Coordinates of C-alpha atoms in Angstrom, one line a residue:
M1 CA 15.2 -9.5 27.7
K2 CA 12.2 -8.1 29.6
I3 CA 9.6 -6.3 27.5
Q4 CA 6.1 -5.0 27.8
A5 CA 3.4 -6.8 25.8
A6 CA -0.3 -7.0 25.5
V7 CA -1.2 -10.5 26.5
T8 CA -4.4 -12.3 25.6
P9 CA -4.7 -14.9 28.3
A10 CA -7.8 -16.8 27.0
Q11 CA -10.4 -16.7 24.3
G12 CA -12.4 -13.5 24.2
E13 CA -10.6 -11.8 27.1
D14 CA -9.4 -8.2 27.0
F15 CA -5.8 -7.4 26.4
T16 CA -3.6 -6.9 29.5
I17 CA -0.2 -5.2 29.2
E18 CA 2.3 -7.2 31.2
K19 CA 6.0 -7.8 31.6
V20 CA 7.2 -10.8 29.6
T21 CA 10.5 -12.3 28.5
L22 CA 11.6 -12.2 24.9
A23 CA 14.4 -14.6 23.8
P24 CA 17.2 -13.2 21.6
P25 CA 17.2 -13.7 17.8
K26 CA 18.4 -17.0 16.4
L27 CA 19.6 -18.0 12.9
N28 CA 18.2 -15.7 10.3
E29 CA 16.2 -13.6 12.8
V30 CA 16.3 -10.0 13.9
L31 CA 15.3 -8.1 17.1
V32 CA 13.1 -5.1 16.3
R33 CA 12.1 -2.3 18.6
V34 CA 8.5 -1.7 17.8
V35 CA 7.6 1.9 17.1
A36 CA 3.9 1.4 16.3
T37 CA 1.6 -1.4 15.2
G38 CA -1.7 -1.5 13.4
V39 CA -4.9 -3.0 14.9
C40 CA -6.4 -5.4 12.4
H41 CA -9.7 -7.4 12.3
T42 CA -7.6 -10.5 12.2
D43 CA -6.3 -9.7 15.6
A44 CA -9.9 -9.5 16.9
V45 CA -10.7 -12.8 15.2
A46 CA -7.7 -14.4 16.9
R47 CA -8.7 -12.9 20.3
D48 CA -12.3 -14.1 20.1
L49 CA -12.4 -17.2 18.0
G50 CA -9.5 -19.3 19.1
I51 CA -7.7 -19.7 15.8
S52 CA -4.3 -19.7 17.7
P53 CA -3.3 -21.2 21.0
Y54 CA -3.6 -19.2 24.2
P55 CA -2.0 -17.4 26.0
I56 CA -0.8 -15.4 23.1
V57 CA 0.7 -12.0 22.2
L58 CA -1.2 -10.8 19.1
G59 CA -0.3 -8.1 16.6
H60 CA 0.9 -8.5 13.0
E61 CA 1.2 -5.0 11.5
G62 CA 4.4 -3.8 13.3
S63 CA 6.8 -1.2 12.3
G64 CA 10.1 -0.5 14.1
I65 CA 13.9 -0.3 14.1
V66 CA 16.3 -3.2 13.9
E67 CA 18.3 -3.4 17.1
Q68 CA 20.1 -6.7 16.8
I69 CA 20.7 -9.3 14.1
G70 CA 21.1 -13.0 14.4
E71 CA 23.5 -15.2 12.7
N72 CA 23.4 -15.4 8.9
V73 CA 21.1 -12.4 8.5
T74 CA 22.2 -10.7 5.2
S75 CA 19.3 -8.4 4.1
L76 CA 19.1 -6.2 7.2
E77 CA 21.4 -4.1 9.4
V78 CA 21.1 -2.6 12.9
G79 CA 19.3 0.8 12.6
D80 CA 17.2 -0.1 9.6
H81 CA 13.6 1.0 9.6
V82 CA 11.3 -1.9 8.9
V83 CA 7.7 -3.1 8.5
M84 CA 6.9 -6.6 9.5
S85 CA 4.5 -8.7 7.4
F86 CA 3.2 -12.3 7.4
A87 CA 5.4 -15.4 7.9
H88 CA 6.1 -17.8 5.0
C89 CA 8.6 -20.6 4.5
G90 CA 10.3 -19.3 1.4
Q91 CA 10.9 -22.9 0.1
C92 CA 7.6 -24.3 -1.1
E93 CA 6.4 -24.1 -4.7
N94 CA 4.1 -21.1 -4.1
C95 CA 6.8 -19.1 -2.3
L96 CA 9.3 -19.8 -5.0
T97 CA 6.9 -18.8 -7.7
G98 CA 6.1 -15.4 -6.1
H99 CA 3.0 -16.3 -4.2
P100 CA 4.1 -16.5 -0.5
T101 CA 0.5 -15.5 0.6
V102 CA -0.5 -19.1 -0.2
C103 CA 2.7 -20.7 1.3
S104 CA 2.1 -24.4 2.1
R105 CA 2.9 -23.6 5.7
F106 CA 1.0 -20.3 6.0
N107 CA -1.5 -21.4 8.6
E108 CA 1.2 -23.2 10.7
L109 CA 3.6 -20.3 10.6
N110 CA 1.1 -17.5 11.2
F111 CA -1.5 -19.1 13.5
G112 CA 0.3 -22.1 15.0
G113 CA 1.8 -20.0 17.9
R114 CA 5.5 -20.9 17.3
M115 CA 8.4 -19.8 15.2
E116 CA 9.6 -21.6 12.2
D117 CA 12.0 -23.8 14.2
G118 CA 9.1 -24.9 16.4
T119 CA 10.1 -23.0 19.5
C120 CA 8.6 -20.0 21.4
R121 CA 10.4 -16.7 21.8
L122 CA 8.0 -15.3 24.4
H123 CA 7.6 -16.5 28.0
Q124 CA 6.0 -15.4 31.2
G125 CA 7.7 -17.3 34.0
D126 CA 7.4 -21.0 33.0
T127 CA 4.5 -20.3 30.7
E128 CA 5.1 -20.1 26.9
L129 CA 3.3 -17.4 25.1
S130 CA 2.2 -18.0 21.5
T131 CA 3.6 -16.0 18.7
F132 CA 1.3 -14.5 16.0
F133 CA 2.2 -14.1 12.3
G134 CA 5.8 -14.7 13.2
Q135 CA 6.1 -11.3 15.0
S136 CA 3.6 -10.6 17.9
S137 CA 3.9 -6.9 17.4
F138 CA 1.7 -6.0 20.4
G139 CA 4.9 -5.7 22.4
T140 CA 7.7 -3.2 22.8
H141 CA 10.2 -5.6 21.0
V142 CA 9.7 -8.6 18.7
V143 CA 11.9 -11.3 17.2
A144 CA 11.1 -12.1 13.6
H145 CA 12.6 -14.0 10.7
E146 CA 14.3 -11.7 8.2
R147 CA 12.2 -13.1 5.4
N148 CA 9.1 -11.4 6.7
V149 CA 10.8 -8.1 7.7
V150 CA 10.8 -5.4 5.0
K151 CA 13.3 -2.5 5.0
V152 CA 11.6 0.8 4.3
D153 CA 12.6 4.4 3.5
K154 CA 13.7 6.4 6.6
D155 CA 12.2 9.6 5.1
V156 CA 8.7 8.5 6.0
D157 CA 7.1 8.6 9.4
L158 CA 7.7 5.0 10.6
A159 CA 4.7 5.1 12.9
L160 CA 2.4 5.2 9.9
L161 CA 3.8 2.3 8.1
G162 CA 2.8 -0.8 10.1
P163 CA -0.6 -1.3 8.5
L164 CA 1.2 -1.8 5.1
G165 CA 2.2 -5.2 6.5
C166 CA -1.4 -6.6 6.3
G167 CA -4.6 -4.6 5.9
I168 CA -3.4 -2.0 3.5
Q169 CA -1.4 -4.3 1.3
T170 CA -4.4 -6.7 1.2
G171 CA -6.7 -4.1 -0.3
A172 CA -4.1 -2.5 -2.6
G173 CA -2.6 -5.8 -3.6
T174 CA -5.9 -7.4 -4.5
V175 CA -6.4 -4.7 -7.1
L176 CA -2.8 -4.2 -8.3
N177 CA -1.4 -7.7 -8.0
R178 CA -4.4 -10.0 -8.6
L179 CA -7.2 -8.3 -10.5
K180 CA -5.0 -6.0 -12.5
P181 CA -7.9 -4.0 -13.9
A182 CA -7.5 -2.6 -17.4
F183 CA -7.3 1.1 -17.8
G184 CA -10.8 2.7 -18.1
T185 CA -12.7 -0.2 -16.6
S186 CA -15.1 -0.2 -13.6
I187 CA -14.8 -1.7 -10.1
A188 CA -17.0 -1.9 -7.1
V189 CA -15.5 -2.1 -3.6
Y190 CA -17.8 -3.5 -0.9
G191 CA -16.9 -2.3 2.6
C192 CA -14.9 0.9 3.2
G193 CA -12.7 -0.1 6.1
A194 CA -8.9 0.0 5.7
V195 CA -8.9 -2.9 3.2
G196 CA -11.7 -1.5 1.1
L197 CA -10.3 2.1 1.1
S198 CA -6.9 0.8 0.1
A199 CA -8.5 -1.0 -2.8
I200 CA -10.2 2.2 -3.8
M201 CA -6.8 4.1 -3.8
A202 CA -5.2 1.3 -5.8
A203 CA -8.1 1.3 -8.3
K204 CA -7.5 5.0 -8.9
I205 CA -3.7 4.3 -9.4
A206 CA -4.7 1.6 -11.9
G207 CA -6.8 4.1 -13.9
C208 CA -10.3 2.7 -13.3
Q209 CA -12.9 5.0 -14.8
Q210 CA -15.7 4.1 -12.4
I211 CA -15.0 3.2 -8.8
F212 CA -18.0 2.3 -6.7
A213 CA -17.8 2.4 -2.9
I214 CA -20.4 0.6 -0.9
D215 CA -20.8 0.9 2.9
V216 CA -23.4 1.7 5.5
H217 CA -21.4 4.4 7.3
E218 CA -21.7 7.9 5.8
S219 CA -18.3 9.0 7.2
R220 CA -16.5 6.2 5.5
L221 CA -18.3 6.8 2.2
Q222 CA -17.3 10.5 2.4
L223 CA -13.7 9.4 2.9
A224 CA -14.0 6.9 0.0
G225 CA -15.0 9.8 -2.2
E226 CA -12.0 11.8 -1.1
L227 CA -9.7 8.9 -1.9
G228 CA -10.9 8.3 -5.4
A229 CA -14.4 6.7 -5.5
T230 CA -16.5 8.1 -8.3
H231 CA -19.8 6.7 -6.9
V232 CA -20.7 6.2 -3.2
L233 CA -23.7 4.0 -2.2
N234 CA -25.1 3.5 1.2
G235 CA -26.3 -0.1 1.3
K236 CA -29.0 0.7 3.8
E237 CA -30.6 3.3 1.6
V238 CA -30.4 2.2 -2.0
D239 CA -30.7 -0.9 -4.1
V240 CA -27.0 -1.4 -4.7
V241 CA -27.2 -3.8 -7.6
K242 CA -29.7 -1.7 -9.5
E243 CA -27.7 1.5 -8.9
I244 CA -24.5 -0.1 -10.1
K245 CA -25.9 -1.7 -13.2
E246 CA -27.6 1.5 -14.2
A247 CA -24.5 3.6 -13.7
S248 CA -22.0 1.2 -15.2
M249 CA -24.0 0.1 -18.3
G250 CA -24.8 -3.4 -17.1
G251 CA -22.4 -4.0 -14.2
T252 CA -18.8 -3.6 -13.2
H253 CA -15.8 -5.4 -14.6
Y254 CA -14.4 -6.1 -11.2
A255 CA -15.4 -6.2 -7.5
V256 CA -13.6 -6.4 -4.2
E257 CA -15.6 -7.8 -1.3
S258 CA -14.2 -7.1 2.1
T259 CA -17.2 -7.3 4.4
G260 CA -17.6 -11.1 4.7
V261 CA -21.3 -10.6 4.9
P262 CA -23.1 -13.2 2.8
P263 CA -25.9 -10.9 1.4
V264 CA -23.2 -8.5 0.4
V265 CA -21.2 -11.2 -1.3
R266 CA -24.2 -12.0 -3.4
Q267 CA -24.6 -8.3 -4.2
C268 CA -21.1 -8.2 -5.5
L269 CA -21.7 -11.1 -7.8
H270 CA -25.1 -9.8 -9.0
A271 CA -23.7 -6.4 -9.8
L272 CA -20.9 -7.8 -12.1
R273 CA -21.3 -7.6 -15.8
P274 CA -20.8 -10.8 -17.9
L275 CA -17.1 -12.0 -17.6
G276 CA -16.8 -9.9 -14.5
Q277 CA -14.4 -10.9 -11.7
A278 CA -15.0 -10.7 -8.0
A279 CA -12.2 -11.0 -5.4
I280 CA -13.2 -12.1 -2.0
V281 CA -11.0 -10.9 0.8
G282 CA -13.3 -10.8 3.8
V283 CA -13.6 -13.6 6.3
T284 CA -16.9 -15.1 5.1
P285 CA -19.0 -17.8 6.8
E286 CA -20.5 -20.7 5.1
M287 CA -23.1 -19.5 2.6
N288 CA -25.1 -20.6 -0.5
I289 CA -24.8 -19.3 -4.0
D290 CA -26.5 -20.2 -7.2
V291 CA -23.5 -21.3 -9.2
H292 CA -25.3 -21.4 -12.5
N293 CA -27.1 -18.0 -12.3
D294 CA -24.6 -16.1 -10.2
L295 CA -21.4 -17.3 -12.0
M296 CA -21.4 -19.8 -14.8
A297 CA -24.3 -18.5 -17.0
E298 CA -22.5 -15.2 -17.5
G299 CA -18.9 -16.4 -17.4
K300 CA -18.2 -14.6 -14.1
S301 CA -15.3 -15.5 -11.8
M302 CA -15.0 -15.5 -8.0
I303 CA -11.6 -15.8 -6.5
G304 CA -10.2 -15.7 -3.0
V305 CA -7.2 -13.4 -2.3
I306 CA -5.0 -13.5 0.7
E307 CA -2.7 -10.6 1.7
G308 CA -3.2 -9.0 -1.7
D309 CA -1.2 -11.8 -3.4
S310 CA 1.8 -9.7 -2.4
V311 CA 5.5 -10.3 -2.1
P312 CA 5.9 -7.9 0.8
R313 CA 9.6 -7.1 0.3
V314 CA 8.7 -6.0 -3.3
F315 CA 5.2 -4.6 -2.8
I316 CA 5.5 -2.6 0.4
P317 CA 8.3 -0.4 -0.8
K318 CA 6.2 0.4 -3.9
L319 CA 3.3 1.5 -1.7
V320 CA 5.7 3.7 0.2
E321 CA 6.8 5.3 -3.0
F322 CA 3.2 5.9 -4.1
F323 CA 2.6 7.5 -0.7
K324 CA 5.5 9.8 -1.0
A325 CA 4.3 10.8 -4.5
G326 CA 0.9 11.7 -3.1
K327 CA -0.9 8.9 -5.0
F328 CA -1.6 6.6 -2.0
P329 CA -2.6 8.8 1.0
F330 CA -3.3 6.0 3.4
D331 CA -2.4 8.3 6.3
K332 CA -6.0 9.5 6.0
L333 CA -7.2 6.2 7.4
V334 CA -5.0 6.2 10.5
K335 CA -6.0 7.2 14.0
F336 CA -3.3 6.9 16.7
Y337 CA -3.7 5.5 20.2
R338 CA -1.3 5.0 23.1
F339 CA -0.3 1.4 23.8
D340 CA -2.3 1.4 27.0
Q341 CA -5.5 2.3 25.0
I342 CA -5.4 -1.0 23.1
N343 CA -8.8 -2.2 24.2
Q344 CA -10.3 1.2 23.3
A345 CA -8.7 1.0 19.9
F346 CA -10.3 -2.4 19.2
E347 CA -13.7 -1.1 20.4
D348 CA -13.4 2.0 18.2
S349 CA -12.5 -0.2 15.2
A350 CA -15.5 -2.5 15.8
N351 CA -17.8 0.4 16.1
G352 CA -16.6 2.2 13.0
I353 CA -15.2 5.1 14.9
A354 CA -11.6 4.5 13.7
V355 CA -10.9 3.1 10.2
K356 CA -7.3 2.0 11.0
P357 CA -6.3 2.3 14.6
V358 CA -2.5 2.4 15.2
L359 CA -0.9 1.9 18.6
R360 CA 2.2 4.0 19.3
L361 CA 4.7 2.1 21.4
A362 CA 7.6 4.6 21.1

């Protein structure tokens, strides 16, 4: 079928909306009409840094309605409202033990440009277009494996839900699935974008007594306060480590680092109390740390967390229920754009104008 999709023809080039051909779903796959899709930093990384083959249709936070099911699909029906998340094999040890975010084929299936069977679903003439995260949601329709398609409640505005597939589940899941903070403990969240703000909302759900939000944008710090942060710190204006240690009686129990900025990573370690745990979720370049003084000497831990260590078909419906109950108001992060405003949405995200841009396709 012919669809409209935002094509990235080569590294670092703007998105161009073009007519492309989408093949029908195969075994265990579904065709989804995309209603909306989030704009994520990972899409910008893929556009600019060549982590996937070009030309490519990016997008990996899609929400939509199932229009066709392939052979052997058992978990979905035509008409279901769905959110699409990351691809995983479902067969390796990590998938089978509830950790599909570290699937042994994760990089291949999400960044390799092809579907699980090794073929492409998107074409432009004789040219194959790479698939991203097993979905390529920057298009009016997608074909995805049922394994990474999550059925959601029809009572909730479907256009809002796409970011649950990656950024929002990353922040919330890092807190609720991996760190699992004890009631009454303290946590610091570095970076108040969509991931960090989701972590703050999750920390409030978990019952953290002190929730520190650190950023350099006052508007985001204000929003962090509205969403549950008990302390907001502008990293350009204060000594973050000193302020946190004084307010938390020696440092926080937990930290979530979402910026990927090496000096901020060091801050998050230095502001932990002994036995504190830091979860690194930002894309961080090579950097140096003092293993003895920053970690071992005080029994601290630093861990990497991908996609919130989530099982999407379990975790995303839980987040929807928290949203419906008024405990997870992630809609406050969202700013909608038309599909043809995709380049503006990316620019606004990079400049901090929009926390979580969402493109409406229907």
